[in-house]
Each structure stands twice: as structure tokens, then as C-alpha cells.
Coordinates of C-alpha atoms in Angstrom, one line a residue:
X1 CA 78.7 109.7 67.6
X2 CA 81.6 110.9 69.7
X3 CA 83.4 107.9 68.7
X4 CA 84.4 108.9 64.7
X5 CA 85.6 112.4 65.5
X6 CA 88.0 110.9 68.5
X7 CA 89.6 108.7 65.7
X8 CA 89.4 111.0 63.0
X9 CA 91.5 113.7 65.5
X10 CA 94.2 110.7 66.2
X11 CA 94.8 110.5 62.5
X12 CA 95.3 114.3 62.5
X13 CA 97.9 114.1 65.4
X14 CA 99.3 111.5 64.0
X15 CA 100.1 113.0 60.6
X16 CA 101.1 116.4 61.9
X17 CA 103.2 115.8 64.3
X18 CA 105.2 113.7 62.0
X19 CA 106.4 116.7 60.7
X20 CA 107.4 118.6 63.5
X21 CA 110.6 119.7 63.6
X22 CA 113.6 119.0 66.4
X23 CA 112.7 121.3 69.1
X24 CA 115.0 123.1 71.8
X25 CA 114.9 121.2 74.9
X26 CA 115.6 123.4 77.1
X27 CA 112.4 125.8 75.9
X28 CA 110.6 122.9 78.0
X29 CA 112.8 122.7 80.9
X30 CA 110.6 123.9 84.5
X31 CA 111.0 127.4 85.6
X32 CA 114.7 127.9 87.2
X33 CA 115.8 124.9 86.1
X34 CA 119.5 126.3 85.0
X35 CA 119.8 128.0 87.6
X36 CA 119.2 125.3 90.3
X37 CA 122.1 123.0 91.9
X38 CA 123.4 120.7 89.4
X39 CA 125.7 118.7 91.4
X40 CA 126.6 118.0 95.0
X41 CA 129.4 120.3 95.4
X42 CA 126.7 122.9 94.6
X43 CA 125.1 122.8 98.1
X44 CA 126.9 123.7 101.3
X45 CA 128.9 121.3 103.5
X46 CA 129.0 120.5 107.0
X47 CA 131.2 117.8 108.9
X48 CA 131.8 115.4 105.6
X49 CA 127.7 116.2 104.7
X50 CA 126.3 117.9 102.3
X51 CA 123.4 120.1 103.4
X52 CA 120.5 120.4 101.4
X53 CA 117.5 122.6 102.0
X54 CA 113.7 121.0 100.4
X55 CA 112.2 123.9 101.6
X56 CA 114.1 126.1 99.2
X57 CA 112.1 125.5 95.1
X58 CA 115.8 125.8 93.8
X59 CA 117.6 123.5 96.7
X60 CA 114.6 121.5 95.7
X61 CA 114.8 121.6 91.8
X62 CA 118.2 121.0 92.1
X63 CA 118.0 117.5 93.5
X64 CA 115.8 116.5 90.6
X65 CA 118.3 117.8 88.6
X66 CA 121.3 115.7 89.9
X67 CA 118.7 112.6 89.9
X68 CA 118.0 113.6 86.2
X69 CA 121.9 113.7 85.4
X70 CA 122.6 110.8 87.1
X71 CA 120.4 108.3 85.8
X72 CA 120.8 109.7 81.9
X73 CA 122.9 107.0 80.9
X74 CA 120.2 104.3 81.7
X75 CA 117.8 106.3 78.9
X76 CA 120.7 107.1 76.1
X77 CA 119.0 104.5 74.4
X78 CA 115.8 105.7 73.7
X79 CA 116.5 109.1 73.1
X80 CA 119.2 112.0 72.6
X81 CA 119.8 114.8 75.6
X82 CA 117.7 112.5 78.3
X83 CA 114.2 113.5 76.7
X84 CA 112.8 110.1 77.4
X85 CA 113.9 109.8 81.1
X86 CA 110.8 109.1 82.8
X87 CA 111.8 111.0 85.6
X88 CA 111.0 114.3 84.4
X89 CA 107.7 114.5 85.7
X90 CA 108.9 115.2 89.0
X91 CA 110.3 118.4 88.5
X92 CA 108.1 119.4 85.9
X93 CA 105.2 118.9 88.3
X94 CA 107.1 120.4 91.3
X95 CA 107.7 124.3 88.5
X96 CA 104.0 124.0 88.0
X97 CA 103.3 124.0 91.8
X98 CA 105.8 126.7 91.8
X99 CA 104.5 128.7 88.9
X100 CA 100.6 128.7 89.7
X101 CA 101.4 129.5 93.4
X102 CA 100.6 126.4 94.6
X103 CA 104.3 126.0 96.9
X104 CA 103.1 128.8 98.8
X105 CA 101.4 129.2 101.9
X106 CA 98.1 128.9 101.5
X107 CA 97.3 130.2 104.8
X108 CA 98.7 133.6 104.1
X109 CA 99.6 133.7 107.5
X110 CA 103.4 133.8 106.3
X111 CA 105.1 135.3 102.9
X112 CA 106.5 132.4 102.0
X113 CA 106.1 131.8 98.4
X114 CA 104.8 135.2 97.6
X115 CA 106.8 136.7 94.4
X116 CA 106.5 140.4 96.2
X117 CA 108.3 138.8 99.1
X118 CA 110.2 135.1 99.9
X119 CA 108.8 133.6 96.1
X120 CA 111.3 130.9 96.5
X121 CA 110.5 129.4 99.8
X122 CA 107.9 126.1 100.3
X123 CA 105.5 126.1 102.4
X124 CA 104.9 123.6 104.4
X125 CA 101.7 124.2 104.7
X126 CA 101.2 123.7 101.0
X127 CA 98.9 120.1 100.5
X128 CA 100.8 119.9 97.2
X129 CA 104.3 120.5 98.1
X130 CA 103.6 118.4 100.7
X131 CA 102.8 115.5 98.8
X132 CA 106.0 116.2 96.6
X133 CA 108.5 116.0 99.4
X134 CA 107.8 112.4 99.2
X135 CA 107.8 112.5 95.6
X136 CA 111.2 114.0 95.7
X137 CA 113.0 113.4 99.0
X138 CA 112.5 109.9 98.7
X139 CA 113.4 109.3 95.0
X140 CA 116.3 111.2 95.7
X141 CA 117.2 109.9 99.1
X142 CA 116.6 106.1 97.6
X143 CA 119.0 106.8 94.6
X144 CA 121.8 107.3 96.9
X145 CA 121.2 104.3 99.1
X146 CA 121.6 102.4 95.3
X147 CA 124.3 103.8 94.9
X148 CA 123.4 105.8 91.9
X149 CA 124.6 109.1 92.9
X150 CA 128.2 108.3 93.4
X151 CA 128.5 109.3 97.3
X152 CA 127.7 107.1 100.2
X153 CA 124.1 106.9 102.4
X154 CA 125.7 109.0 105.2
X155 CA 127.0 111.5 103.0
X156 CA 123.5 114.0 102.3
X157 CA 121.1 114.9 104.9
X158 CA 118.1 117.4 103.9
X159 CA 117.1 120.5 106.4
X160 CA 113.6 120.2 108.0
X161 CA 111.1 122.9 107.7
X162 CA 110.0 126.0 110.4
X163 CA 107.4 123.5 111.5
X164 CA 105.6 119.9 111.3
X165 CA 109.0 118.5 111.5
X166 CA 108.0 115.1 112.8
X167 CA 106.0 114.5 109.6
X168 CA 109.0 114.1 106.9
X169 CA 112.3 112.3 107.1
X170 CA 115.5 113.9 106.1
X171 CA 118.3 111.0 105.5
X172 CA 118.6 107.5 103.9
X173 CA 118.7 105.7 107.4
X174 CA 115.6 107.7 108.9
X175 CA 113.7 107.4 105.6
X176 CA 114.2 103.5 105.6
X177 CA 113.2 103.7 108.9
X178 CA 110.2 105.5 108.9
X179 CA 109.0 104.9 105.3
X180 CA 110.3 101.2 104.4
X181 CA 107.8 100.4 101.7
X182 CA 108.9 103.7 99.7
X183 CA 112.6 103.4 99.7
X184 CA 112.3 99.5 99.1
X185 CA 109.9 100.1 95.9
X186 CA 112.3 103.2 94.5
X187 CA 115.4 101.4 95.1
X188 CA 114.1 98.7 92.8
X189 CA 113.5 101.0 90.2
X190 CA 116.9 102.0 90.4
X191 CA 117.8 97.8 90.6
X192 CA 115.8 97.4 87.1
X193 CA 117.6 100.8 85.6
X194 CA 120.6 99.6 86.3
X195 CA 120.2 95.8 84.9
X196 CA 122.0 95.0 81.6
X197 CA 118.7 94.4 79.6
X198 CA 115.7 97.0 80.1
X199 CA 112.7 97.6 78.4
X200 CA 110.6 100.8 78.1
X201 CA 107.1 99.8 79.1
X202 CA 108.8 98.0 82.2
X203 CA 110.9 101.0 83.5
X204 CA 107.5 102.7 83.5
X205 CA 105.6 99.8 85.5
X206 CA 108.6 100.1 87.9
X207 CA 108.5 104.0 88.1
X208 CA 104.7 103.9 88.8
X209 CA 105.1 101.2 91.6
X210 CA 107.4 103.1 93.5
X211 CA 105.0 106.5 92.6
X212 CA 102.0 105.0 93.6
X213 CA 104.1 104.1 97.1
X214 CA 105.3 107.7 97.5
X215 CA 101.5 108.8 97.4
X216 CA 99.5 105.9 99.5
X217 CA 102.5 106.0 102.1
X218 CA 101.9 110.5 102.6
X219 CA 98.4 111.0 101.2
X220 CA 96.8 110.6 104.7
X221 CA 99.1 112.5 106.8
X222 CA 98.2 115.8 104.8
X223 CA 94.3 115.6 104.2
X224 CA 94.4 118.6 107.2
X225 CA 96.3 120.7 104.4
X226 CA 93.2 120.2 102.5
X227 CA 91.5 122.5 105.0
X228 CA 93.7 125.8 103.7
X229 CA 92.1 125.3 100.6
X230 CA 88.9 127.0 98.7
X231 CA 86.3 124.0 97.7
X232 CA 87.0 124.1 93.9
X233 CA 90.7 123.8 94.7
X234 CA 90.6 121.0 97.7
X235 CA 87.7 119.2 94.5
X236 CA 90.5 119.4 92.2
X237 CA 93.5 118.4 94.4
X238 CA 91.5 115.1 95.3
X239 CA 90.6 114.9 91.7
X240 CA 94.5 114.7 91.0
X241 CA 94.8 111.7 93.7
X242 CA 92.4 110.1 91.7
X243 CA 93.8 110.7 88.4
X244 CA 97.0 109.1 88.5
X245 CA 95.6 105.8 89.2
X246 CA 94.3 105.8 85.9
X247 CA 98.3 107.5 84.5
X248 CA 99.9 104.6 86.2
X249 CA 97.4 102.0 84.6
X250 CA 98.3 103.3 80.2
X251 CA 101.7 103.2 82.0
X252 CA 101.5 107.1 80.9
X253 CA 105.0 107.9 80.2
X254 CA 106.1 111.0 82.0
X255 CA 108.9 112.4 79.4
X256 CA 110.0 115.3 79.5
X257 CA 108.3 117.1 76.1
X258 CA 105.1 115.5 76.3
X259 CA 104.3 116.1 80.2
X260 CA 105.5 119.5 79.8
X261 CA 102.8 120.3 76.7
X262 CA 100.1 118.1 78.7
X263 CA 100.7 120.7 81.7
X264 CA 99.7 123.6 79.1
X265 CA 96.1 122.5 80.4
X266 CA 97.0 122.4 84.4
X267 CA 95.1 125.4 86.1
X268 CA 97.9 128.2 86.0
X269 CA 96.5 129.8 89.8
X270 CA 94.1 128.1 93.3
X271 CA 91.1 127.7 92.2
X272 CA 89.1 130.1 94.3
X273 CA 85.4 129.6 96.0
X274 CA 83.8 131.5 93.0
X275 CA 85.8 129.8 89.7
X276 CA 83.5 126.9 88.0
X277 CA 84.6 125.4 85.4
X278 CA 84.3 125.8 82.3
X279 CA 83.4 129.1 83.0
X280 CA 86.9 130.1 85.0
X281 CA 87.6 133.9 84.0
X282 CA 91.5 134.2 83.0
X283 CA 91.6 131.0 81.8
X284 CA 92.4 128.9 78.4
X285 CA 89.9 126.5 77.2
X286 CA 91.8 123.8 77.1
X287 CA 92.3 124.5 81.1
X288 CA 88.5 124.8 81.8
X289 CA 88.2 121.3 80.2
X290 CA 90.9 120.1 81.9
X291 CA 89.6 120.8 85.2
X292 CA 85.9 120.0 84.3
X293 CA 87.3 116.8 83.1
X294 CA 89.6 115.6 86.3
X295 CA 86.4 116.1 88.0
X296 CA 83.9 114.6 86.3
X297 CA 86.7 111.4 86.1
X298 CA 86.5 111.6 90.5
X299 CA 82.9 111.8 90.2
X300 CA 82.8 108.8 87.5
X301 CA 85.4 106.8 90.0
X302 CA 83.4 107.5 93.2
X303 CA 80.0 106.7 91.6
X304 CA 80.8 103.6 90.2
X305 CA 82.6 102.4 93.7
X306 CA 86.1 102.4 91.1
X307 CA 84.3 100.0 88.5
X308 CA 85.4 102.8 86.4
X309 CA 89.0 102.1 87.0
X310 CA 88.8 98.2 87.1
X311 CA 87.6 98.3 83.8
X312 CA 90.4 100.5 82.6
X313 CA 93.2 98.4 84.0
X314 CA 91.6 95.8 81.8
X315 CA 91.3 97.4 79.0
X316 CA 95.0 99.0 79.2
X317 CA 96.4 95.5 79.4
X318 CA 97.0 95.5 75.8
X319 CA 100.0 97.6 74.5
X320 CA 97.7 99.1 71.4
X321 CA 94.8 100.6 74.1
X322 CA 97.5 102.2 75.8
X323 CA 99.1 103.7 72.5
X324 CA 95.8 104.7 71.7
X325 CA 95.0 106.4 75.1
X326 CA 98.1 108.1 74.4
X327 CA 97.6 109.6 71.1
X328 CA 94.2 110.8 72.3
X329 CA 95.7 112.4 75.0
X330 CA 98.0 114.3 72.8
X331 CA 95.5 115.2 70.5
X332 CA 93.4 116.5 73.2
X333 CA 96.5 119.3 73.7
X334 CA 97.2 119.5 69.7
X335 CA 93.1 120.8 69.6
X336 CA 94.3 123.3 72.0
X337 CA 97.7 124.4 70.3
X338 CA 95.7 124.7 67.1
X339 CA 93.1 127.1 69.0
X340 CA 90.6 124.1 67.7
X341 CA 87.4 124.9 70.0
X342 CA 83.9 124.3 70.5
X343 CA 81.9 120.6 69.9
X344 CA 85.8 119.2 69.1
X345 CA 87.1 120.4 71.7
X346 CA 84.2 119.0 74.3
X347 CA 84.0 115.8 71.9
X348 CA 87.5 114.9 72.9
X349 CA 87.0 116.4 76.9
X350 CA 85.3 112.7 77.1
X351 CA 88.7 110.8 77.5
X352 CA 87.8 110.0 80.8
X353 CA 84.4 108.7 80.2
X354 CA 83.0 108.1 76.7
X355 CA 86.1 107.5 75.4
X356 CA 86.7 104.5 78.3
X357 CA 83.5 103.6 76.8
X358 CA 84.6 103.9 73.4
X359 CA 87.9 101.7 73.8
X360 CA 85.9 99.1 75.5
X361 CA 83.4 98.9 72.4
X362 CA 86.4 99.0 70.0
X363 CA 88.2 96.3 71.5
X364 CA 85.6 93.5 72.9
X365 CA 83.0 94.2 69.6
X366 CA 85.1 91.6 67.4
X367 CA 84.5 89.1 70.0
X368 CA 81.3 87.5 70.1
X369 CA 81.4 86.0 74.1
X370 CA 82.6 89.8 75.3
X371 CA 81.1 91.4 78.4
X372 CA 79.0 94.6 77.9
X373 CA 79.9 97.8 79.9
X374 CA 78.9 97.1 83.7
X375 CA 75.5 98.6 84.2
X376 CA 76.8 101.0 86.6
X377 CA 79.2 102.0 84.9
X378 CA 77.8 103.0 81.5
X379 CA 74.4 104.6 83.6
X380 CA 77.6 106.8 84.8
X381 CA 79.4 107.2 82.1
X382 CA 75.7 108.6 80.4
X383 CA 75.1 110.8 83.1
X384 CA 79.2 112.6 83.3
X385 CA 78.5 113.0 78.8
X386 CA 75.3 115.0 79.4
X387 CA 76.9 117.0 81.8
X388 CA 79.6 118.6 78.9
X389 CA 76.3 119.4 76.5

């Protein structure tokens, strides 16, 4: 029964937010965005180099920001003021890590990241900022060697942090050296931006490649982070790793309005040892679900040995199941906006199971010789939609 009200909400999005006005971009920009570097001359200079310090959120910021700046041409086309670049989920992830207190140390053995003391510093201690070093260094590092940025591979080197120094890579040469797989998938992203003839849904396959390469490439040599964290929080950061192997296959586009409302449901603090969701004091509804909902997608993946997943690169394959995805997705926040609650609200907290096995259903029913759900998977599915009543 869950399957009418899904489509009946994607109607409802659809129709209102054709009439939404032009908004303010910069209301959606990450926190300190203005006043981070914007170009190279910004950060200090030493012997011909410029010197830039990742350890710093605004040093940090600010090379998304140049990267932003500088590849805004190749996205003119699709949009006004660079709202469609694809690249803006990088910072906007990297101010919600800031804002929720996730950059600092989680150790508390330091005050690095605590807003009564250094709040601007990253910890490198922090799983997540971790995890975006590569996510950023590497992007950014890569755009220069493609020559992008306008200045030449020898010209930036990035400052390594008080400690775990041999864990990250700080210019083009010892990046290539030391993560060859990341730079060669990010330089071809650059490679396809700046080909005379691009299309949307490619630039995203590209983007995701080279994403998905950032993560497998740094994902194991941080999973002793994971040990600073509470269980609900360390639950939840795996839940993330999982997650974005279902992003990458809708191709989710991360532009810069749409990821910024979709982080409106992102936990605003750590999870402690004594939040459960959706029960977590402090915070909105549409958060509770969200984090109820990444779980119960890990648990889905992990029970089903990634059937789950298979089946949803399948099904994504087609450019209307991954429109679809989409507009669900942005219902799910539009519920939220509207202060819609209740049986909605949990109805449409099913995207990652019932609504899988909604699409399958809606796609392979006209076709006679079509494949049922895989046994596993729809025993799982069952058991993750009984959990929400």
C-alpha cells in the first residue's frame, strides 16, 4: 500500500516546486564560504609555492572554492551562477562536518575544533575529515596537474598535519605517486569537462568514478578513527560508506541547491552511546528518519550479501528510474519542509527498501518473462518495513 502514497507525493513535489521562485544562492552556500580563500594569491607564498594549510576548515574551504571557480565555465550551460556544478558536494559535505562538530577531535584530547577554543582547526583524528582530505586534496591536487587551475604541478604544496603525516600526500608528484589510481580517475574527469561536447548524465558517471576512487583508495587506512567514536556514530559513519554506492548508481547529482536541502536531514551533532533513532532528543523528524533509514539501507545491503545493491544498479540503468529516484528523494525533504509528519512521513522513509521494491514492481510488471524480487532480498526488504511500524 506504500506504493500509491509514494507516487501521489511525487506528483505533489512535482507541481509545487514548479512554482517556486528564484532563490538567493548564496543563502545555500556552506558555512564560511565568503570568507574562505578564493584564489591562489590568497594563501601565503614560499620560494615560487604557494602554501596551503588542509588542516585549517577555511584554508580547506577555500580550495573547493578555487576548484568551484575554476571549472564554472564547463557548467554555464546548464545553469546560471554555477548551481549545477556537480562539484558542490564537496564543500557542502566538508561545512556539514564542520557545523555538526564532526572536524573536531573526537578524542578530546586536544581543542582542536572546539568553537570555545581553536573551532577552525581539523582534526586529524576526525574519521570524516579524514576521509575528505582525499575527497579534497586530491580533486584539487588533480585539477592542477590538468591544467585547470591556471598554475603549473610544482607550483602548490599543502602543509601536513601535527601528526599521522605519512598517511596523506601533500603535492601533485607525491599524490601520483602514492595514490595513482585517484589522480588518474580525477584527471579524467577534468579530460571529459574539458572536451568540446559534454553531457550531463556523463559528467556525473565521471564524477562518481573518480569519488568512488577517492573513498576505496582511504577507506581502510582510517577504520582505527572509527575507534574515537560512540557505537551509534561509528553505525552511521559505516552507514554513509554504504550509502553512496547506491548515490553513485541514480548517478545522484550533487548540485549545489539540492544537496544542500537534502543535508537539512544529516544529523546536526555525534551521535552519542544513548541517541536511537527515531527517538534522538534535539532532533527534527526528518533527521531521526534519515538516520533510521541509512541504517536500515547497511543492514538491507549486509543481509542480502549486496543483492540489494545489484539489483539497484539494474534497475537505475534506465534514465526514468533514476528521475524517479530523484523526485522521491526530493519529496522525502519537501514532507519535511512542509512539517508533513506521521504515516507520510515513515511511508516515504522506505526509499531504501520498499521503494527499491516498488520500482522493481513498476518497471518489470509490463513484462511478462520479468524476474521476481530475489528471495533474499524481498524476505529483507519485509523484515527492514516492519521495523518503521
Amino acid at each position: 500500500m506504500a506504493f500509491i502514497p509514494c507516487w501521489a507525493w511525487v506528483l505533489v513535489g512535482y507541481l509545487s516546486t514548479s512554482v517556486v521562485g528564484a532563490p538567493n544562492l548564496s543563502s545555500f552556500y556552506p558555512p564560511l564560504w565568503e570568507e574562505s580563500p578564493g584564489q591562489f594569491s590568497d594563501y601565503k607564498v614560499e620560494n615560487g609555492k604557494y602554501i596551503i594549510d588542509p588542516w585549517v576548515y577555511t584554508s580547506r574551504m577555500g580550495m573547493y572554492k578555487i576548484l568551484l571557480s575554476q571549472t564554472a565555465t564547463y557548467f554555464a550551460k546548464f545553469a546560471p551562477e554555477n548551481e549545477q556544478n556537480v562539484l558542490w558536494g564537496l564543500p557542502l559535505q566538508l561545512g556539514w562536518q564542520f557545523r555538526s562538530g564532526r572536524s573536531a577531535d573526537p578524542t578530546k584530547k586536544t581543542n582542536c575544533g572546539y568553537e570555545s577554543e581553536d573551532h577552525l582547526c581539523i582534526s586529524a583524528d576526525s574519521w570524516w575529515t579524514d576521509i575528505n582530505y582525499f575527497l579534497c586534496a586530491i580533486p584539487f591536487l588533480s585539477a592542477v596537474d590538468s591544467g585547470i587551475m591556471g598554475i603549473s604541478p610544482d607550483q602548490v604544496t599543502l602543509l601536513p598535519p601535527p601528526k599521522d603525516q605519512q598517511r596523506f600526500c601533500y603535492n601533485v608528484s607525491g599524490c601520483r605517486s602514492s595514490h595513482p589510481e585517484m589522480m588518474k580517475q580525477w584527471n579524467a574527469f577534468y579530460q571529459y569537462l574539458k572536451s568540446p561536447s559534454t553531457d550531463f548524465d556523463d559528467i556525473l558517471r565521471y564524477l562518481w568514478t573518480a569519488h568512488t576512487s577517492s573513498l576505496e583508495g582511504s577507506l581502510g587506512n582510517f577504520e582505527d578513527k572509527l575507534l574515537y567514536y560512540s557505537k551509534p556514530e561509528e553505525d552511521f559513519e559505516k552507514s554513509w560508506c554504504v550509502v553512496v554506492n547506491y548515490l553513485v548508481a541514480f548517478l545522484y547529482p550533487p548540485t549545489l541547491i539540492r544537496t544542500h536541502n537534502f543535508e537539512n536531514g544529516l544529523p546536526p551533532r555525534v551521535l552519542l552511546n544513548t541517541d536511537i533513532a527515531p527517538f534522538i532528543n534535539g532532533f527534527t523528524p526528518l533527521q531521526n528518519v534519515v538516520v533510521l533509514s541509512l541504517n536500515g539501507l547497511r543492514k538491507l545491503d549486509e543481509s542480502t550479501d549486496s543483492e540489494s545493491l545489484t539489483l539497484w544498479e539494474t534497475l537505475m540503468k534506465t534514465k526514468t528510474a533514476r528521475k524517479l529516484v530523484l523526485l522521491i528523494m526530493e519529496i522525502f525533504i519537501e514532507i519535511h519542509e512542509l512539517n508533513v509528519q506521521g504515516n507520510l512521513m515513515l511511508t516515504c522513509s522506505y526509499i531504501p527498501t520498499m521503494c527499491l521494491a516498488q520500482i522493481h514492481l513498476s518497471i518489470t510488471l509490463p513484462h511478462p518473462n520479468s524476474s521476481p524480487l530475489p528471495d533474499k532480498l524481498r524476505k529483507a526488504s519485509l523484515s527492514q518495513s516492519q521495523a518503521y511500524m
